[in-house]
Short mmCIF file of C-alpha atoms in Angstrom, two decimals:
data_model
loop_
_atom_site.label_atom_id
_atom_site.label_comp_id
_atom_site.label_asym_id
_atom_site.label_seq_id
_atom_site.Cartn_x
_atom_site.Cartn_y
_atom_site.Cartn_z
CA MET A 915 26.14 15.99 6.72
CA SER A 916 24.03 16.63 9.88
CA VAL A 917 20.47 17.73 9.33
CA ARG A 918 19.77 21.17 10.38
CA GLY A 919 22.95 21.00 12.98
CA PHE A 920 20.83 17.52 14.68
CA PRO A 921 22.37 15.53 15.57
CA LYS A 922 25.87 15.83 15.31
CA LYS A 923 27.20 12.45 16.23
CA SER A 924 26.70 9.76 12.92
CA PRO A 925 25.02 7.04 14.09
CA GLN A 926 26.75 3.52 13.42
CA THR A 927 23.96 0.91 14.40
CA VAL A 928 20.46 0.53 12.97
CA ASP A 929 18.94 1.38 16.03
CA GLN A 930 20.80 4.25 16.12
CA ALA A 931 20.04 5.53 12.95
CA LEU A 932 16.52 4.59 13.37
CA ARG A 933 16.39 7.27 16.26
CA TYR A 934 18.63 9.54 14.54
CA CYS A 935 15.83 10.07 11.67
CA SER A 936 13.00 10.28 13.98
CA GLU A 937 14.48 12.88 15.86
CA ALA A 938 15.34 15.06 13.25
CA LEU A 939 11.99 14.03 11.16
CA GLN A 940 10.38 15.04 14.36
CA ARG A 941 12.03 18.38 14.67
CA SER A 942 11.30 19.40 10.93
CA ASP A 943 8.24 20.59 9.27
CA VAL A 944 7.87 17.82 6.78
CA PHE A 945 4.58 16.30 6.19
CA PHE A 946 3.24 12.33 6.18
CA GLY A 947 1.14 11.11 4.03
CA HIS A 948 2.77 9.12 0.74
CA GLY A 949 3.17 5.81 2.33
CA ALA A 950 4.11 6.49 6.31
CA ASP A 951 2.02 7.97 8.95
CA SER A 952 4.58 8.99 11.19
CA ALA A 953 8.26 10.17 11.59
CA TRP A 954 8.70 6.46 13.32
CA ASP A 955 7.39 4.57 10.28
CA GLU A 956 9.36 6.70 7.69
CA SER A 957 12.79 6.45 9.79
CA VAL A 958 12.21 2.42 9.32
CA GLN A 959 11.71 2.83 5.43
CA LEU A 960 14.62 4.87 5.56
CA VAL A 961 16.95 3.07 7.02
CA LEU A 962 15.86 -0.12 6.25
CA SER A 963 16.47 0.69 2.78
CA VAL A 964 19.84 2.03 2.57
CA ALA A 965 20.69 -0.65 4.93
CA GLU A 966 19.37 -3.20 2.30
CA LEU A 967 17.01 -5.16 4.94
CA PRO A 968 13.69 -6.38 4.33
CA LEU A 969 10.96 -3.83 5.41
CA ASP A 970 9.66 -6.31 7.90
CA SER A 971 13.07 -7.13 9.45
CA GLY A 972 12.70 -7.65 13.35
CA GLU A 973 14.57 -6.45 16.33
CA GLU A 974 17.31 -8.97 15.90
CA VAL A 975 18.76 -6.22 12.96
CA LEU A 976 18.73 -3.45 15.38
CA SER A 977 22.77 -4.17 16.62
CA ARG A 978 23.54 -4.62 13.17
CA VAL A 979 26.51 -1.86 11.94
CA LEU A 980 25.79 0.03 8.99
CA SER A 981 28.37 0.80 6.35
CA ASN A 982 29.78 4.46 6.35
CA LYS A 983 28.57 4.17 2.26
CA ALA A 984 24.51 3.53 4.25
CA VAL A 985 25.05 6.12 6.72
CA THR A 986 26.02 8.79 4.11
CA GLN A 987 23.16 7.73 1.48
CA MET A 988 21.05 8.18 4.87
CA GLN A 989 21.98 11.43 5.69
CA SER A 990 22.01 12.49 2.34
CA LEU A 991 18.46 11.28 1.60
CA LEU A 992 17.42 12.71 5.18
CA HIS A 993 18.63 16.03 4.36
CA ARG A 994 16.94 16.40 0.81
CA ARG A 995 13.31 14.66 2.84
CA ILE A 996 13.41 17.72 5.55
CA GLU A 997 15.14 20.61 3.34
CA GLU A 998 13.44 20.09 -0.02
CA HIS A 999 10.28 18.05 1.44
CA LEU A 1000 10.48 15.45 -1.65
CA PRO A 1001 7.86 12.53 -0.42
CA LEU A 1002 10.40 9.43 0.85
CA PRO A 1003 9.30 6.92 -2.15
CA TYR A 1004 10.78 9.40 -4.65
CA LEU A 1005 13.92 9.52 -2.81
CA LEU A 1006 14.22 5.86 -2.49
CA GLY A 1007 12.93 5.35 -6.12
CA ARG A 1008 10.51 2.75 -4.93
CA ALA A 1009 7.10 2.28 -3.20
CA TRP A 1010 5.23 -0.75 -1.39
CA PHE A 1011 1.30 -0.72 -2.21
CA ALA A 1012 -0.94 -3.62 -1.42
CA GLY A 1013 2.09 -5.77 0.24
CA LEU A 1014 4.15 -5.57 -3.03
CA GLU A 1015 7.28 -3.47 -4.27
CA PHE A 1016 7.28 -1.21 -7.35
CA ARG A 1017 9.26 1.60 -8.82
CA CYS A 1018 8.13 5.31 -7.80
CA ASP A 1019 8.90 8.40 -9.39
CA GLN A 1020 7.76 11.95 -10.10
CA ARG A 1021 6.03 10.49 -13.36
CA ALA A 1022 3.44 9.58 -11.62
CA ILE A 1023 1.82 9.92 -8.04
CA ILE A 1024 2.96 7.97 -4.91
CA PRO A 1025 0.70 4.69 -4.09
CA ARG A 1026 -1.73 5.07 -1.22
CA SER A 1027 -4.59 4.31 -1.81
CA PRO A 1028 -6.86 2.22 0.49
CA ILE A 1029 -8.13 0.24 -2.54
CA ALA A 1030 -5.03 -1.64 -1.76
CA GLU A 1031 -6.82 -3.18 1.75
CA LEU A 1032 -10.17 -3.89 -0.92
CA ILE A 1033 -7.81 -5.84 -3.45
CA GLN A 1034 -6.16 -8.22 -0.75
CA ARG A 1035 -9.84 -9.12 0.57
CA LYS A 1036 -10.67 -10.12 -3.01
CA PHE A 1037 -13.14 -7.15 -3.01
CA MET A 1038 -15.53 -8.76 -0.76
CA PRO A 1039 -18.08 -8.65 0.18
CA TRP A 1040 -18.92 -6.32 -2.56
CA TYR A 1041 -18.02 -8.16 -5.53
CA ASN A 1042 -20.59 -10.98 -6.33
CA GLY A 1043 -20.42 -12.08 -9.66
CA PRO A 1044 -18.22 -15.08 -11.14
CA GLY A 1045 -14.08 -15.15 -10.57
CA PRO A 1046 -12.79 -12.11 -12.42
CA SER A 1047 -11.40 -12.98 -15.85
CA ARG A 1048 -10.43 -8.88 -17.03
CA ILE A 1049 -10.05 -6.01 -14.97
CA LEU A 1050 -9.41 -2.39 -15.70
CA ASP A 1051 -7.40 -0.05 -13.53
CA LEU A 1052 -8.70 3.42 -15.13
CA CYS A 1053 -6.12 6.20 -14.48
CA CYS A 1054 -3.74 3.87 -13.32
CA GLY A 1055 -0.77 6.38 -13.35
CA GLY A 1056 2.23 4.09 -12.45
CA GLY A 1057 -0.20 1.21 -12.65
CA CYS A 1058 0.23 0.01 -9.04
CA ILE A 1059 -3.31 -0.63 -8.50
CA GLY A 1060 -3.84 -2.63 -11.55
CA LEU A 1061 -0.82 -4.88 -11.29
CA ALA A 1062 -1.92 -5.58 -7.53
CA ALA A 1063 -4.94 -6.66 -8.66
CA ALA A 1064 -3.29 -8.97 -11.16
CA HIS A 1065 -0.86 -10.10 -8.28
CA TYR A 1066 -3.69 -11.56 -6.31
CA PHE A 1067 -5.87 -12.82 -9.50
CA PRO A 1068 -3.55 -14.86 -10.91
CA ASN A 1069 -6.09 -16.07 -13.77
CA THR A 1070 -7.12 -12.54 -14.85
CA LYS A 1071 -6.47 -10.01 -17.53
CA VAL A 1072 -6.09 -6.25 -16.49
CA ASP A 1073 -5.84 -3.26 -18.40
CA LEU A 1074 -3.90 0.14 -17.56
CA LEU A 1075 -5.62 2.77 -18.85
CA ASP A 1076 -4.22 6.53 -18.65
CA ILE A 1077 -4.28 9.86 -20.58
CA ASP A 1078 -0.51 10.82 -19.06
CA THR A 1079 2.40 9.43 -21.58
CA ASP A 1080 5.29 9.56 -18.78
CA ALA A 1081 3.04 7.54 -16.10
CA LEU A 1082 2.11 5.12 -18.60
CA GLU A 1083 5.84 4.88 -19.16
CA LEU A 1084 6.43 4.20 -15.73
CA ALA A 1085 3.44 1.68 -15.69
CA ARG A 1086 5.36 -0.41 -18.32
CA GLU A 1087 8.31 -0.43 -16.35
CA ASN A 1088 6.08 -1.97 -13.10
CA VAL A 1089 4.86 -4.42 -15.62
CA ILE A 1090 8.32 -5.84 -16.08
CA HIS A 1091 9.41 -5.30 -12.72
CA CYS A 1092 6.19 -7.53 -11.23
CA GLY A 1093 6.82 -10.03 -14.06
CA LEU A 1094 3.21 -9.67 -15.62
CA THR A 1095 3.58 -9.01 -19.05
CA GLU A 1096 1.82 -11.45 -20.25
CA ARG A 1097 -1.30 -10.80 -18.50
CA VAL A 1098 -1.04 -6.98 -18.08
CA THR A 1099 -1.77 -4.58 -21.33
CA VAL A 1100 -0.61 -1.07 -20.91
CA CYS A 1101 -2.64 1.80 -23.05
CA GLN A 1102 -3.15 5.66 -23.61
CA SER A 1103 -6.66 6.68 -23.16
CA ASP A 1104 -8.81 9.41 -22.02
CA LEU A 1105 -10.71 7.40 -19.67
CA PHE A 1106 -12.76 4.89 -21.66
CA GLU A 1107 -11.92 6.33 -25.32
CA ALA A 1108 -9.39 3.89 -26.10
CA LEU A 1109 -11.58 0.89 -24.94
CA GLY A 1110 -13.67 -0.37 -27.93
CA GLU A 1111 -16.52 -2.94 -26.98
CA VAL A 1112 -14.58 -4.67 -24.06
CA LYS A 1113 -16.26 -5.63 -21.14
CA TYR A 1114 -14.92 -5.94 -17.32
CA ASP A 1115 -15.60 -7.87 -13.98
CA ILE A 1116 -14.13 -4.96 -11.94
CA ILE A 1117 -13.25 -1.60 -12.88
CA LEU A 1118 -10.96 0.35 -10.21
CA SER A 1119 -10.50 3.83 -10.65
CA ASN A 1120 -8.07 6.43 -8.12
CA PRO A 1121 -8.76 9.24 -11.05
CA PRO A 1122 -7.49 12.87 -9.91
CA TYR A 1123 -9.93 14.03 -7.35
CA VAL A 1124 -8.59 17.00 -5.42
CA ASP A 1125 -10.93 20.47 -5.62
CA ALA A 1126 -9.58 23.95 -6.56
CA ALA A 1127 -9.38 25.29 -3.55
CA ASP A 1128 -7.38 22.27 -2.11
CA LEU A 1129 -5.08 22.40 -4.96
CA THR A 1130 -3.88 25.41 -3.61
CA ASN A 1131 -3.17 24.98 -0.12
CA MET A 1132 -1.68 21.39 -0.17
CA PRO A 1133 1.66 20.49 1.98
CA ALA A 1134 4.75 21.13 -0.20
CA GLU A 1135 5.11 17.28 -0.57
CA TYR A 1136 2.33 16.82 -2.45
CA TYR A 1137 3.70 19.66 -5.22
CA HIS A 1138 6.34 17.12 -6.87
CA GLU A 1139 3.49 15.02 -7.44
CA PRO A 1140 2.10 15.53 -11.32
CA GLU A 1141 -0.78 18.11 -10.83
CA LEU A 1142 -2.53 16.28 -13.97
CA ALA A 1143 -2.74 13.29 -11.82
CA LEU A 1144 -4.14 15.50 -8.63
CA GLY A 1145 -6.56 18.30 -10.12
CA SER A 1146 -10.24 17.37 -11.28
CA GLY A 1147 -12.14 20.87 -11.93
CA PRO A 1148 -13.32 23.21 -9.32
CA ASP A 1149 -15.03 20.54 -6.99
CA GLY A 1150 -12.77 18.09 -7.61
CA LEU A 1151 -15.25 15.73 -9.47
CA THR A 1152 -14.91 16.66 -13.36
CA LEU A 1153 -13.45 12.80 -14.01
CA THR A 1154 -15.85 11.07 -11.78
CA ARG A 1155 -18.82 12.42 -13.70
CA ARG A 1156 -17.49 11.31 -16.97
CA ILE A 1157 -16.65 8.00 -15.24
CA LEU A 1158 -20.14 7.33 -13.30
CA SER A 1159 -21.60 8.31 -16.96
CA SER A 1160 -20.11 5.95 -19.08
CA ALA A 1161 -18.81 3.19 -16.84
CA GLN A 1162 -21.62 0.68 -17.01
CA SER A 1163 -21.01 0.15 -20.72
CA PHE A 1164 -18.11 -1.24 -20.05
CA LEU A 1165 -19.21 -3.59 -17.63
CA ARG A 1166 -20.42 -6.98 -17.69
CA ASP A 1167 -24.10 -7.24 -15.69
CA THR A 1168 -22.71 -8.31 -12.83
CA GLY A 1169 -19.59 -5.97 -12.58
CA LEU A 1170 -18.47 -3.80 -9.77
CA LEU A 1171 -17.14 0.03 -10.13
CA VAL A 1172 -15.00 0.90 -7.76
CA VAL A 1173 -13.85 4.63 -7.55
CA GLU A 1174 -11.97 6.92 -4.82
CA VAL A 1175 -12.66 10.50 -4.56
CA GLY A 1176 -11.13 11.31 -1.23
CA ASN A 1177 -12.40 14.19 0.52
CA SER A 1178 -14.93 15.11 -2.72
CA GLY A 1179 -17.19 12.43 -0.90
CA ALA A 1180 -19.59 14.91 0.44
CA VAL A 1181 -19.93 16.62 -2.76
CA LEU A 1182 -20.49 13.63 -4.73
CA GLU A 1183 -23.38 13.24 -2.67
CA GLU A 1184 -24.68 16.85 -2.88
CA VAL A 1185 -24.49 16.27 -6.45
CA TYR A 1186 -25.69 13.05 -6.78
CA PRO A 1187 -28.58 13.10 -4.06
CA ARG A 1188 -30.80 10.21 -5.23
CA VAL A 1189 -27.79 7.91 -6.02
CA PRO A 1190 -26.96 5.58 -2.82
CA PHE A 1191 -23.60 5.52 -2.80
CA THR A 1192 -21.93 2.42 -0.80
CA TRP A 1193 -19.01 3.93 1.29
CA LEU A 1194 -16.51 1.37 1.96
CA GLU A 1195 -14.71 1.43 5.17
CA PHE A 1196 -11.18 -0.10 5.65
CA GLU A 1197 -9.46 -1.96 8.57
CA HIS A 1198 -5.93 -0.19 7.90
CA GLY A 1199 -7.58 3.60 7.42
CA GLY A 1200 -8.83 5.50 4.60
CA GLU A 1201 -11.88 6.62 3.32
CA GLY A 1202 -13.59 8.37 0.46
CA VAL A 1203 -13.70 5.46 -1.86
CA PHE A 1204 -17.44 3.98 -3.10
CA ALA A 1205 -18.34 0.61 -4.75
CA ILE A 1206 -21.42 0.93 -7.48
CA THR A 1207 -22.63 -2.41 -9.20
CA ALA A 1208 -22.97 -2.31 -12.77
CA ARG A 1209 -27.04 -2.81 -12.07
CA GLU A 1210 -26.85 0.21 -9.67
CA LEU A 1211 -25.38 2.41 -12.60
CA GLN A 1212 -27.88 1.70 -14.89
CA ASP A 1213 -30.91 2.37 -12.50
CA TYR A 1214 -29.45 5.63 -12.15
CA SER A 1215 -28.67 6.20 -15.46
CA THR A 1216 -30.69 9.18 -15.72
CA SER A 1217 -28.69 10.82 -12.49
CA TRP A 1218 -25.40 11.01 -14.60
CA LEU A 1219 -27.03 13.04 -16.90
CA GLU A 1220 -28.07 15.77 -14.47
#
C-alpha cells in the first residue's frame, strides 16, 4: 500500500521508514497537536511503535530491518492518519503523558496537557503545603493527569472524577494498566457533586474549555474526540466558573487548585477582572493553565458569585 502514491518503494529499515512517513505526512494536510508537534516527531512514534522499539531509542536502531508485518502495519496506519485525519494516539491505542504510557481511544480526549510538566516538577514552587496526601483529578477523562500524579507521589491517594461513563471506563483500565488500584479511586460525578465532605491538598483539572466559535472551526483531528470533553458553553468557561465557585470547599487550607483553560484564558480575566490569576509558564511549551490557592479562592469568593 502506498499513501497517495508516495513513495512507491516500501521502506526496509527503521531509517527508511522514518523518512517515508515523515515525507508522506509533510505532503499531507494533517494537523499535529495530539502529542507530536511535527511530521518527524509523529513518524518516530509511529515507526518505533510498529517496530516494537522504545520511543527513546537512539541511532543504533536506524539500520534495523523491519519485518514485513511491521511495514504493512505502518503503511496501514499512515494511510488512515492521512486519509481519515485520525490522531495517531487513537490509531496506536496508546499515548504518552508525563513520561508514562497510557491506553488511549475515542472514549476520552488524547492527553496533551502541560500540567504533565507541573506534576513532574512536584508542583514547585506553587504548592506550599505539607506533602500531599490526597489529590483530585477533576474532569479526568482517561485518567492520565491523576495517574501521573499518583505515580510521582507514591504516598498519595488520588481520586479520578468525570461525568462521562465511557471516559471513566477507560480511566479504570488505565488504573489497572498503571498498577495503581490500591491508591486511585474512580468515581462518576458532575464536578464535585458526588464528593461529600472530602478535602484535597491539590485539585487538578483539565475541563472542557473550547468556546462555541472554536468548536465549529477546529482541525479535523479534533472531531474524533468526544465533544463532551471539548466544548464548554459560548465562551468556553461554563465548567470553569462552576469549579471556581465550589473548589474552596474541597481544598485544605494550604491547598492548591490548578486548572487548564487554554485560549479561553483571556476571557477568564475579563470575566473576573479583580482576581490575580497566576498563569504558569512551561519549559516544554503550553499555556492557559492557572494556579490559585485555597486562601485566594476564599479571598475572592464574592467574585465567583458575580
